[in-house]
Amino acid sequence: MTIQFISLGSGSSGNSYYLGTPDYGILIDAGISFRQIRKAFKLHQIDTSKIVALFITHDHGDHIRHIETLIDKLNIPVYCTANVHSGINKNRLIRQPIYQDVHHVEKEKAIQLRDFTIEAFEVPHDATDNVGYCFEVDGKVFTIATDLGEITPTAAHYLEKANYLILEANYEEEMLQMGSYPRFLKDRVASRTGHLSNFAAAEFLSNHYQSKWKHVWLCHISKDNNHPELAYKTVENRLKEIQITVGKELQVMVLKRTVASDLYEFD
Ligand SMILES: [Zn+2]
Ligand SMILES: [Zn+2]
């Protein structure tokens, strides 16, 4: 079965990813508008009616801003932890609390959704509750770990078992420290419940390298404290030290902040 992946937007201005089979698919996060999603789908000749569910990682605005219109336009159920659910309903971006068709997921307890086996897992971040997701479909494993201050052993476990990784590379340490963010914000980003740096992503990928890894998409790149090429080079150079050539053993791509990615298809 061909599995499709699209990043619809990745970063503080809005996050959403699509993972699908030829017949249907799932959205992860609701930080991108229905209009933008429809536009990207049209470009890739996929009908938005194929979307059957929405999974939410955490209740920060860049991941939930468009949840109401997406539920309304796509008429799909939402999956998130009970705590993320209550966080969403308390968020000032949400006009009407969402109660209908919300399914609470428990961390590290697999659920089945048609061909997908899905597990949420805890990540350290500063929303009400924060998870990554591991999706297994047709023998392929996709793990998404975004918005995490550090890669805990739990997060490492789910990333190690993947073939396809969507991993945060938010900031370059020096750019963050020399940049214009106020002190409290620099501290927040760099904290253990903040975001993952290029260095931390690269260290993880080299120290935990798995030959079953095929693709890594670096996500949630900061506009102010990072450059796509810098994130890429940091990872490429670190992997070179363990004799892994990016583009050969492993594909590494940097996801764009405000533009949808190519349609990636895997057989
Ligand atoms: Zn975010
Ligand atoms: Zn966040």
XYZ file of N, CA and C and ligand atoms in Angstrom:
803
model
N 0.847 -1.187 0.000
C 0.000 0.000 0.000
C 0.894 1.252 0.000
N 0.539 2.225 -0.812
C 1.324 3.463 -0.830
C 0.877 4.367 0.315
N 1.839 4.815 1.075
C 1.536 5.730 2.182
C 2.003 7.131 1.793
N 1.134 8.094 2.050
C 1.411 9.476 1.651
C 1.656 10.351 2.885
N 2.606 11.253 2.739
C 2.866 12.226 3.806
C 3.006 13.616 3.207
N 2.349 14.572 3.832
C 2.499 15.987 3.442
C 2.635 16.819 4.723
N 3.586 17.739 4.721
C 3.601 18.767 5.762
C 2.842 19.953 5.203
N 1.831 20.395 5.923
C 0.990 21.507 5.439
C 1.471 22.846 5.976
N 2.406 22.789 6.906
C 2.967 23.981 7.529
C 3.623 23.546 8.812
N 4.751 24.156 9.168
C 5.521 23.657 10.300
C 6.277 24.813 10.947
N 5.909 25.164 12.167
C 6.591 26.260 12.862
C 5.598 27.078 13.665
N 6.103 28.141 14.281
C 5.260 28.893 15.221
C 4.087 29.593 14.549
N 4.098 29.692 13.214
C 2.935 30.306 12.559
C 1.835 29.284 12.270
N 2.115 28.007 12.455
C 1.066 27.015 12.297
C 1.594 25.663 11.852
N 1.065 24.623 12.486
C 1.520 23.257 12.209
C 0.368 22.349 11.814
N 0.591 21.552 10.795
C -0.338 20.481 10.453
C 0.347 19.523 9.484
N 0.119 18.234 9.691
C 0.708 17.196 8.850
C -0.388 16.232 8.421
N -0.208 15.650 7.242
C -1.167 14.674 6.727
C -0.453 13.353 6.493
N -1.098 12.281 6.952
C -0.562 10.943 6.732
C -1.705 10.085 6.224
N -1.540 9.498 5.042
C -2.683 8.796 4.473
C -2.332 7.566 3.673
N -3.367 6.787 3.412
C -3.297 5.663 2.482
C -3.891 6.173 1.160
N -3.949 5.336 0.125
C -4.592 5.811 -1.110
C -6.075 6.172 -0.911
N -6.705 5.644 0.153
C -8.145 5.839 0.328
C -8.549 6.904 1.337
N -7.723 7.109 2.347
C -8.116 8.037 3.420
C -6.874 8.441 4.201
N -7.038 9.430 5.059
C -5.874 9.870 5.829
C -6.237 10.614 7.092
N -5.201 10.981 7.803
C -5.322 11.568 9.133
C -4.561 12.887 9.153
N -5.117 13.866 9.838
C -4.373 15.114 10.060
C -3.781 15.073 11.455
N -2.585 15.608 11.583
C -1.988 15.782 12.899
C -1.804 17.279 13.103
N -2.509 17.809 14.068
C -2.528 19.225 14.453
C -3.319 20.117 13.491
N -3.824 21.200 14.097
C -4.805 22.047 13.420
C -4.359 23.505 13.390
N -3.072 23.715 13.108
C -2.552 25.080 13.079
C -2.601 25.736 11.712
N -3.142 25.017 10.734
C -3.219 25.525 9.357
C -4.696 25.621 8.974
N -5.048 26.674 8.251
C -6.464 26.908 7.928
C -6.981 25.906 6.912
N -8.295 25.742 6.911
C -8.922 24.845 5.941
C -8.585 25.278 4.514
N -8.629 26.583 4.270
C -8.311 27.107 2.923
C -6.922 26.694 2.469
N -5.958 26.848 3.344
C -4.573 26.479 3.003
C -4.436 24.979 2.773
N -5.117 24.209 3.616
C -5.061 22.753 3.475
C -5.694 22.341 2.150
N -6.843 22.951 1.847
C -7.541 22.622 0.595
C -6.657 22.948 -0.609
N -5.968 24.087 -0.522
C -5.080 24.513 -1.599
C -3.954 23.485 -1.818
N -3.339 23.062 -0.720
C -2.240 22.085 -0.818
C -2.743 20.751 -1.352
N -3.917 20.344 -0.887
C -4.487 19.073 -1.338
C -4.806 19.122 -2.826
N -5.321 20.265 -3.263
C -5.668 20.428 -4.675
C -4.408 20.280 -5.536
N -3.355 20.912 -5.066
C -2.067 20.844 -5.765
C -1.589 19.393 -5.918
N -1.812 18.616 -4.886
C -1.372 17.217 -4.900
C -2.485 16.269 -5.366
N -3.564 16.853 -5.818
C -4.711 16.089 -6.348
C -5.253 15.058 -5.355
N -5.425 15.529 -4.133
C -6.061 14.700 -3.105
C -7.308 15.449 -2.657
N -8.397 14.718 -2.457
C -9.626 15.368 -2.016
C -9.632 15.477 -0.490
N -10.018 16.635 0.034
C -10.019 16.817 1.498
C -11.042 15.893 2.173
N -12.000 15.355 1.405
C -12.981 14.426 1.987
C -12.305 13.112 2.410
N -11.058 12.929 2.010
C -10.316 11.734 2.418
C -9.873 11.803 3.884
N -9.891 13.023 4.445
C -9.425 13.173 5.835
C -10.499 12.640 6.789
N -10.113 11.670 7.628
C -11.107 11.014 8.488
C -10.912 11.287 9.982
N -9.812 11.905 10.372
C -9.585 12.144 11.805
C -8.522 13.218 11.994
N -8.594 13.852 13.146
C -7.630 14.896 13.513
C -7.017 14.556 14.860
N -5.705 14.399 14.882
C -4.982 14.147 16.129
C -4.290 15.437 16.566
N -4.313 15.716 17.868
C -3.707 16.952 18.376
C -2.563 16.589 19.324
N -1.419 17.251 19.126
C -0.264 16.973 19.991
C -0.356 17.724 21.321
N -0.722 19.013 21.258
C -0.838 19.823 22.478
C -1.616 21.090 22.174
N -1.944 21.843 23.227
C -2.913 22.932 23.086
C -2.283 24.315 22.901
N -1.107 24.404 22.336
C -0.578 25.718 21.959
C -1.244 26.184 20.668
N -1.393 27.520 20.562
C -2.138 28.111 19.450
C -1.681 27.663 18.078
N -0.373 27.520 17.890
C 0.136 27.143 16.563
C -0.202 25.700 16.172
N -0.850 24.973 17.092
C -1.254 23.595 16.802
C -2.771 23.404 16.822
N -3.496 24.414 17.334
C -4.961 24.245 17.466
C -5.791 25.401 16.896
N -5.128 26.435 16.420
C -5.814 27.667 16.010
C -7.029 27.431 15.108
N -6.940 26.479 14.206
C -8.014 26.278 13.219
C -8.864 25.039 13.504
N -8.821 24.575 14.740
C -9.518 23.317 15.056
C -11.032 23.415 14.802
N -11.616 24.557 15.154
C -13.074 24.670 14.996
C -13.499 24.610 13.535
N -12.816 25.366 12.688
C -13.207 25.339 11.271
C -12.880 23.993 10.627
N -11.796 23.371 11.049
C -11.461 22.062 10.473
C -12.510 21.012 10.836
N -12.962 21.028 12.102
C -14.013 20.091 12.513
C -15.280 20.369 11.705
N -15.571 21.655 11.563
C -16.787 22.083 10.877
C -16.751 21.714 9.387
N -15.651 22.049 8.730
C -15.572 21.833 7.270
C -15.365 20.364 6.914
N -14.604 19.661 7.751
C -14.263 18.279 7.401
C -15.162 17.259 8.093
N -15.870 17.729 9.133
C -16.782 16.859 9.883
C -16.079 15.575 10.361
N -15.004 15.774 11.114
C -14.173 14.646 11.536
C -14.015 14.620 13.057
N -13.777 13.439 13.608
C -13.524 13.347 15.045
C -12.133 13.852 15.408
N -12.013 14.282 16.666
C -10.721 14.745 17.190
C -10.204 13.718 18.182
N -8.909 13.462 18.123
C -8.247 12.555 19.069
C -7.169 13.335 19.810
N -7.234 13.305 21.134
C -6.194 13.948 21.953
C -6.313 13.414 23.372
N -5.352 13.751 24.224
C -5.475 13.315 25.619
C -6.565 14.152 26.300
N -7.085 13.643 27.406
C -8.124 14.362 28.144
C -7.614 15.739 28.582
N -6.344 15.801 28.981
C -5.787 17.081 29.424
C -5.588 18.062 28.280
N -5.192 17.570 27.121
C -5.090 18.462 25.955
C -6.488 18.969 25.605
N -7.467 18.085 25.698
C -8.862 18.475 25.414
C -9.304 19.627 26.319
N -9.070 19.495 27.618
C -9.506 20.586 28.508
C -8.678 21.840 28.263
N -7.405 21.673 27.911
C -6.572 22.830 27.558
C -7.098 23.563 26.334
N -7.548 22.804 25.339
C -8.111 23.408 24.118
C -9.348 24.221 24.484
N -10.220 23.618 25.300
C -11.481 24.291 25.625
C -11.290 25.530 26.498
N -10.138 25.635 27.141
C -9.854 26.835 27.954
C -9.103 27.877 27.146
N -8.644 27.513 25.961
C -7.813 28.423 25.163
C -8.658 29.561 24.612
N -8.135 30.783 24.727
C -8.897 31.955 24.278
C -9.101 31.984 22.763
N -8.344 31.176 22.026
C -8.523 31.117 20.567
C -9.790 30.349 20.189
N -10.317 29.574 21.149
C -11.480 28.736 20.872
C -12.737 29.475 21.299
N -13.667 29.623 20.362
C -14.887 30.385 20.670
C -15.898 29.541 21.440
N -16.103 28.303 20.968
C -17.070 27.405 21.586
C -16.335 26.158 22.060
N -16.458 25.801 23.337
C -15.811 24.552 23.772
C -16.235 23.381 22.880
N -15.305 22.481 22.643
C -15.562 21.343 21.752
C -15.831 20.112 22.601
N -17.016 19.530 22.433
C -17.341 18.324 23.189
C -17.685 17.151 22.296
N -18.310 17.466 21.152
C -18.797 16.387 20.295
C -17.666 15.676 19.569
N -17.744 14.370 19.546
C -16.829 13.569 18.738
C -15.351 13.818 19.079
N -15.080 13.954 20.382
C -13.689 14.032 20.828
C -13.357 12.704 21.519
N -12.290 12.086 21.080
C -11.886 10.802 21.637
C -10.606 10.992 22.440
N -10.644 10.589 23.685
C -9.465 10.752 24.535
C -8.507 9.591 24.338
N -7.257 9.937 24.041
C -6.246 8.893 23.914
C -5.404 8.861 25.189
N -4.951 7.683 25.533
C -4.067 7.544 26.683
C -2.660 7.283 26.188
N -1.707 7.848 26.907
C -0.318 7.694 26.475
C 0.114 6.235 26.525
N 0.837 5.850 25.490
C 1.403 4.502 25.388
C 0.356 3.401 25.439
N -0.849 3.719 24.962
C -1.908 2.716 24.849
C -2.385 2.767 23.400
N -2.063 1.725 22.647
C -2.325 1.743 21.200
C -3.812 1.771 20.896
N -4.197 2.571 19.927
C -5.560 2.532 19.412
C -5.506 2.156 17.932
N -6.603 1.580 17.475
C -6.680 1.162 16.072
C -7.654 2.069 15.342
N -7.231 2.613 14.223
C -8.114 3.416 13.389
C -7.934 2.907 11.960
N -8.871 2.087 11.540
C -8.764 1.391 10.239
C -7.402 0.696 10.137
N -6.564 1.071 9.172
C -5.268 0.389 9.007
C -4.187 0.909 9.946
N -4.479 1.964 10.676
C -3.467 2.613 11.510
C -3.500 2.094 12.947
N -2.331 1.787 13.476
C -2.190 1.567 14.914
C -1.462 2.788 15.449
N -2.042 3.451 16.428
C -1.549 4.765 16.840
C -1.285 4.793 18.336
N -0.120 5.301 18.690
C 0.215 5.467 20.107
C 0.673 6.886 20.374
N 0.115 7.491 21.404
C 0.603 8.789 21.859
C 1.674 8.534 22.915
N 2.637 9.417 22.993
C 3.647 9.283 24.046
C 4.011 10.675 24.573
N 4.332 10.704 25.848
C 4.651 11.949 26.537
C 5.900 12.624 25.958
N 5.843 13.935 25.765
C 7.059 14.706 25.471
C 7.130 15.899 26.435
N 8.351 16.335 26.794
C 8.472 17.445 27.749
C 8.333 18.804 27.053
N 7.257 19.511 27.349
C 6.969 20.807 26.732
C 6.060 21.545 27.708
N 5.733 22.818 27.405
C 5.033 23.611 28.415
C 3.591 23.982 28.095
N 2.881 23.114 27.374
C 1.424 23.287 27.235
C 0.736 22.513 28.358
N -0.595 22.429 28.335
C -1.331 21.719 29.388
C -0.894 20.255 29.457
N -0.734 19.673 28.292
C -0.272 18.292 28.179
C 0.366 18.191 26.791
N 1.337 17.307 26.624
C 2.101 17.300 25.371
C 2.423 15.879 24.961
N 2.079 15.552 23.727
C 2.417 14.214 23.239
C 3.025 14.252 21.839
N 3.782 13.212 21.551
C 4.146 12.883 20.189
C 3.268 11.718 19.786
N 3.309 11.340 18.511
C 2.511 10.211 18.043
C 3.366 9.262 17.226
N 3.041 7.979 17.378
C 3.667 6.950 16.568
C 2.550 6.266 15.774
N 2.663 6.302 14.451
C 1.645 5.721 13.565
C 2.253 4.537 12.834
N 1.618 3.400 12.972
C 2.074 2.233 12.219
C 1.002 1.873 11.204
N 1.391 1.825 9.939
C 0.430 1.515 8.882
C 1.154 0.738 7.784
N 0.578 -0.370 7.392
C 1.148 -1.186 6.313
C 2.623 -1.535 6.573
N 2.952 -1.793 7.821
C 4.330 -2.160 8.169
C 5.315 -1.009 8.202
N 4.813 0.205 8.000
C 5.682 1.383 8.055
C 5.368 2.162 9.321
N 6.419 2.639 9.970
C 6.222 3.353 11.226
C 6.652 4.811 11.079
N 5.734 5.708 11.376
C 5.989 7.150 11.346
C 5.914 7.675 12.774
N 6.946 8.369 13.231
C 6.892 8.986 14.563
C 7.075 10.485 14.435
N 6.161 11.211 15.065
C 6.252 12.665 15.073
C 6.547 13.145 16.484
N 7.655 13.865 16.618
C 8.053 14.416 17.915
C 8.391 15.889 17.701
N 7.417 16.740 17.972
C 7.615 18.174 17.804
C 7.291 18.876 19.110
N 7.846 20.053 19.311
C 7.622 20.814 20.538
C 8.017 19.978 21.756
N 9.318 19.766 21.886
C 9.826 19.030 23.051
C 11.174 19.626 23.461
N 11.339 19.835 24.743
C 12.554 20.467 25.243
C 13.749 19.558 25.190
N 13.486 18.260 25.288
C 14.570 17.293 25.200
C 13.997 15.947 24.779
N 14.854 15.097 24.281
C 14.408 13.763 23.884
C 14.588 12.834 25.071
N 13.482 12.543 25.708
C 13.481 11.656 26.871
C 13.648 10.213 26.389
N 13.956 9.278 27.305
C 14.031 7.867 26.893
C 12.736 7.385 26.232
N 11.597 7.858 26.706
C 10.313 7.459 26.096
C 10.215 7.940 24.661
N 10.519 9.219 24.452
C 10.470 9.767 23.094
C 11.488 9.040 22.202
N 12.667 8.760 22.764
C 13.713 8.058 22.006
C 13.221 6.686 21.556
N 12.514 5.997 22.434
C 11.974 4.674 22.112
C 11.075 4.731 20.867
N 10.183 5.709 20.831
C 9.248 5.803 19.706
C 9.934 6.311 18.432
N 10.972 7.103 18.589
C 11.717 7.562 17.412
C 12.594 6.433 16.859
N 13.160 5.655 17.760
C 14.042 4.563 17.328
C 13.288 3.502 16.539
N 12.026 3.262 16.906
C 11.296 2.197 16.227
C 10.687 2.630 14.901
N 10.845 3.916 14.546
C 10.236 4.450 13.322
C 11.088 4.149 12.091
N 10.467 4.243 10.925
C 11.180 4.289 9.647
C 11.224 5.731 9.134
N 10.204 6.473 9.524
C 10.044 7.855 9.055
C 9.869 8.738 10.284
N 10.756 9.733 10.429
C 10.747 10.560 11.630
C 10.439 12.013 11.280
N 9.520 12.590 12.013
C 9.289 14.026 11.921
C 9.779 14.579 13.258
N 10.930 15.230 13.211
C 11.628 15.597 14.446
C 11.915 17.097 14.474
N 11.651 17.699 15.626
C 11.871 19.133 15.755
C 13.357 19.497 15.703
N 13.656 20.580 14.974
C 14.983 21.222 15.037
C 14.669 22.715 15.070
N 14.300 23.195 16.235
C 13.719 24.537 16.344
C 14.716 25.674 16.236
N 15.846 25.550 16.945
C 16.731 26.708 17.028
C 18.195 26.325 17.027
N 19.011 27.305 16.641
C 20.453 27.190 16.746
C 20.841 27.929 18.024
N 21.522 27.245 18.901
C 21.844 27.794 20.227
C 22.389 29.220 20.175
N 23.385 29.445 19.309
C 24.018 30.756 19.269
C 23.077 31.836 18.743
N 22.308 31.490 17.728
C 21.341 32.454 17.178
C 20.306 32.836 18.227
N 19.879 31.846 18.997
C 18.897 32.122 20.062
C 19.498 33.066 21.094
N 20.713 32.729 21.553
C 21.325 33.520 22.635
C 21.713 34.921 22.180
N 22.125 35.075 20.914
C 22.531 36.386 20.400
C 21.346 37.167 19.831
N 20.214 36.514 19.709
C 19.064 37.107 19.016
C 18.282 38.103 19.850
N 17.155 38.525 19.301
C 16.397 39.642 19.874
C 15.329 39.215 20.879
N 15.177 37.925 21.110
C 14.160 37.490 22.083
C 14.505 38.037 23.469
N 13.493 38.447 24.246
C 13.768 38.818 25.647
C 14.282 37.608 26.429
N 15.000 37.899 27.490
C 15.656 36.842 28.277
C 14.698 35.697 28.649
N 13.510 36.075 29.147
C 12.586 35.038 29.638
C 12.197 34.073 28.508
N 12.086 34.626 27.292
C 11.692 33.809 26.153
C 12.841 32.898 25.703
N 14.064 33.458 25.715
C 15.242 32.633 25.407
C 15.318 31.456 26.381
N 15.099 31.778 27.670
C 15.158 30.726 28.690
C 14.072 29.685 28.468
N 12.898 30.166 28.090
C 11.768 29.264 27.868
C 12.069 28.313 26.704
N 12.516 28.871 25.595
C 12.799 28.061 24.396
C 13.862 27.009 24.702
N 14.921 27.433 25.410
C 16.061 26.539 25.651
C 15.845 25.582 26.816
N 14.750 25.762 27.560
C 14.551 24.937 28.758
C 14.188 23.499 28.381
N 14.161 22.659 29.393
C 13.865 21.237 29.158
C 12.402 21.005 28.821
N 11.570 22.042 28.948
C 10.180 21.933 28.500
C 9.908 22.949 27.381
N 10.978 23.306 26.661
C 10.827 24.255 25.560
C 10.869 23.554 24.220
N 11.879 23.919 23.432
C 11.997 23.361 22.086
C 13.341 22.660 21.910
N 13.430 21.896 20.818
C 14.640 21.118 20.552
C 15.560 21.897 19.611
N 16.828 21.949 19.940
C 17.798 22.669 19.105
C 18.289 21.777 17.965
N 18.910 22.416 16.974
C 19.555 21.660 15.886
C 20.545 20.659 16.467
N 21.330 21.147 17.417
C 22.374 20.329 18.033
C 21.766 19.086 18.691
N 20.687 19.306 19.475
C 20.064 18.179 20.185
C 19.477 17.168 19.198
N 18.868 17.669 18.117
C 18.306 16.775 17.099
C 19.432 15.971 16.440
N 20.529 16.662 16.097
C 21.653 16.007 15.430
C 22.323 14.983 16.344
N 22.477 15.342 17.620
C 23.071 14.413 18.591
C 22.229 13.155 18.714
N 20.920 13.357 18.808
C 20.033 12.195 18.925
C 20.172 11.291 17.707
N 20.106 11.902 16.512
C 20.124 11.105 15.278
C 21.429 10.317 15.121
N 22.526 10.894 15.589
C 23.784 10.154 15.450
C 23.965 9.149 16.588
N 23.619 9.542 17.805
C 23.816 8.626 18.936
C 22.843 7.449 18.939
N 21.682 7.656 18.321
C 20.658 6.599 18.334
C 20.377 6.066 16.938
N 21.294 6.291 16.007
C 21.046 5.947 14.599
C 20.564 4.506 14.421
N 19.534 4.348 13.601
C 18.971 3.030 13.297
C 19.009 2.830 11.785
N 19.458 1.650 11.364
C 19.536 1.411 9.917
C 18.149 1.351 9.278
N 17.103 1.137 10.080
C 15.751 1.097 9.509
C 15.180 2.494 9.244
N 15.852 3.522 9.727
C 15.402 4.888 9.433
C 15.572 5.171 7.941
N 14.538 5.727 7.333
C 14.600 6.057 5.906
C 14.580 7.568 5.662
N 13.647 8.230 6.329
C 13.504 9.675 6.128
C 13.414 10.401 7.465
N 14.081 11.531 7.534
C 13.892 12.424 8.677
C 13.472 13.777 8.125
N 12.344 14.260 8.598
C 11.933 15.622 8.259
C 12.166 16.479 9.501
N 12.979 17.490 9.366
C 13.226 18.396 10.484
C 12.109 19.444 10.479
N 11.441 19.589 11.616
C 10.242 20.432 11.651
C 10.350 21.550 12.686
N 9.341 22.422 12.672
C 9.204 23.519 13.640
C 10.459 24.395 13.692
N 11.016 24.685 12.521
C 12.208 25.539 12.414
C 11.823 26.972 12.796
N 12.580 27.577 13.695
C 12.284 28.948 14.126
C 12.622 29.942 13.010
N 11.775 30.958 12.895
C 12.013 32.013 11.903
C 13.164 32.911 12.362
N 13.229 33.168 13.666
C 14.196 34.129 14.201
C 15.511 33.500 14.640
N 15.452 32.247 15.055
C 16.625 31.647 15.702
C 17.207 30.461 14.954
N 16.920 30.382 13.660
C 17.428 29.244 12.896
C 17.397 29.568 11.402
N 18.101 28.774 10.630
C 18.022 28.802 9.170
C 17.843 27.365 8.718
N 17.017 27.126 7.713
C 16.823 25.750 7.240
C 18.151 25.063 6.901
N 19.059 25.783 6.229
C 20.339 25.176 5.803
C 21.197 24.834 7.018
N 21.084 25.667 8.045
C 21.864 25.451 9.258
C 21.396 24.180 9.971
N 20.076 24.004 10.051
C 19.515 22.791 10.665
C 19.973 21.569 9.874
N 19.865 21.666 8.561
C 20.247 20.550 7.686
C 21.723 20.207 7.853
N 22.571 21.232 7.775
C 24.031 21.024 7.852
C 24.454 20.436 9.198
N 23.819 20.924 10.265
C 24.148 20.423 11.600
C 23.911 18.919 11.669
N 22.783 18.496 11.125
C 22.437 17.068 11.130
C 23.352 16.300 10.171
N 23.530 16.852 8.983
C 24.362 16.170 7.973
C 25.787 15.955 8.495
N 26.376 17.011 9.066
C 27.758 16.926 9.555
C 27.897 15.944 10.716
N 26.901 15.962 11.586
C 26.983 15.063 12.744
C 26.859 13.605 12.299
N 25.971 13.354 11.320
C 25.810 11.982 10.818
C 27.055 11.515 10.065
N 27.722 12.452 9.420
C 28.956 12.128 8.689
C 30.005 11.554 9.649
N 29.990 12.062 10.871
C 30.950 11.587 11.883
C 30.754 10.110 12.216
N 29.528 9.603 11.993
C 29.331 8.161 12.227
C 29.224 7.416 10.885
N 29.766 8.015 9.837
C 29.828 7.391 8.497
C 28.450 7.169 7.873
N 27.511 8.020 8.218
C 26.202 7.969 7.561
C 26.111 9.160 6.607
N 25.882 8.857 5.332
C 25.801 9.914 4.336
C 24.342 10.287 4.101
N 24.019 11.537 4.386
C 22.669 12.015 4.129
C 22.440 12.019 2.620
N 21.306 11.474 2.203
C 21.020 11.348 0.779
C 21.298 9.934 0.293
N 22.045 9.182 1.098
C 22.349 7.796 0.744
C 21.648 6.851 1.723
N 22.245 6.695 2.897
C 21.605 5.819 3.891
C 20.298 6.412 4.425
N 20.280 7.722 4.514
C 19.152 8.395 5.162
C 18.831 9.694 4.427
N 17.540 9.924 4.190
C 17.114 11.189 3.580
C 16.784 12.173 4.699
N 17.278 13.383 4.578
C 16.943 14.418 5.562
C 16.367 15.618 4.829
N 15.202 16.043 5.246
C 14.562 17.214 4.648
C 14.171 18.200 5.733
N 14.217 19.461 5.382
C 13.797 20.501 6.324
C 12.423 20.995 5.876
N 11.462 20.944 6.762
C 10.107 21.365 6.394
C 9.974 22.880 6.465
N 9.279 23.417 5.469
C 9.097 24.864 5.396
C 8.034 25.315 6.390
N 8.198 26.547 6.833
C 7.315 27.059 7.873
C 5.903 27.320 7.361
N 5.833 28.037 6.244
C 4.507 28.507 5.819
C 4.058 27.933 4.474
N 4.847 27.048 3.915
C 4.490 26.460 2.619
C 4.345 24.950 2.784
N 3.342 24.397 2.122
C 3.166 22.946 2.172
C 4.340 22.264 1.471
N 4.669 21.072 1.947
C 5.783 20.316 1.355
C 5.326 19.620 0.084
N 6.245 18.920 -0.545
C 5.897 17.989 -1.613
C 5.020 16.895 -1.020
N 4.425 16.133 -1.902
C 3.735 14.923 -1.477
C 4.769 13.789 -1.496
N 5.010 13.207 -0.327
C 5.955 12.089 -0.244
C 5.159 10.791 -0.273
N 5.570 9.869 -1.130
C 4.853 8.592 -1.232
C 5.823 7.433 -1.010
N 5.378 6.487 -0.201
C 6.228 5.345 0.148
C 5.483 4.032 -0.090
N 6.112 3.131 -0.815
C 5.478 1.837 -1.091
C 5.969 0.775 -0.134
Zn 4.537 24.696 18.247
Zn 4.184 24.198 21.652
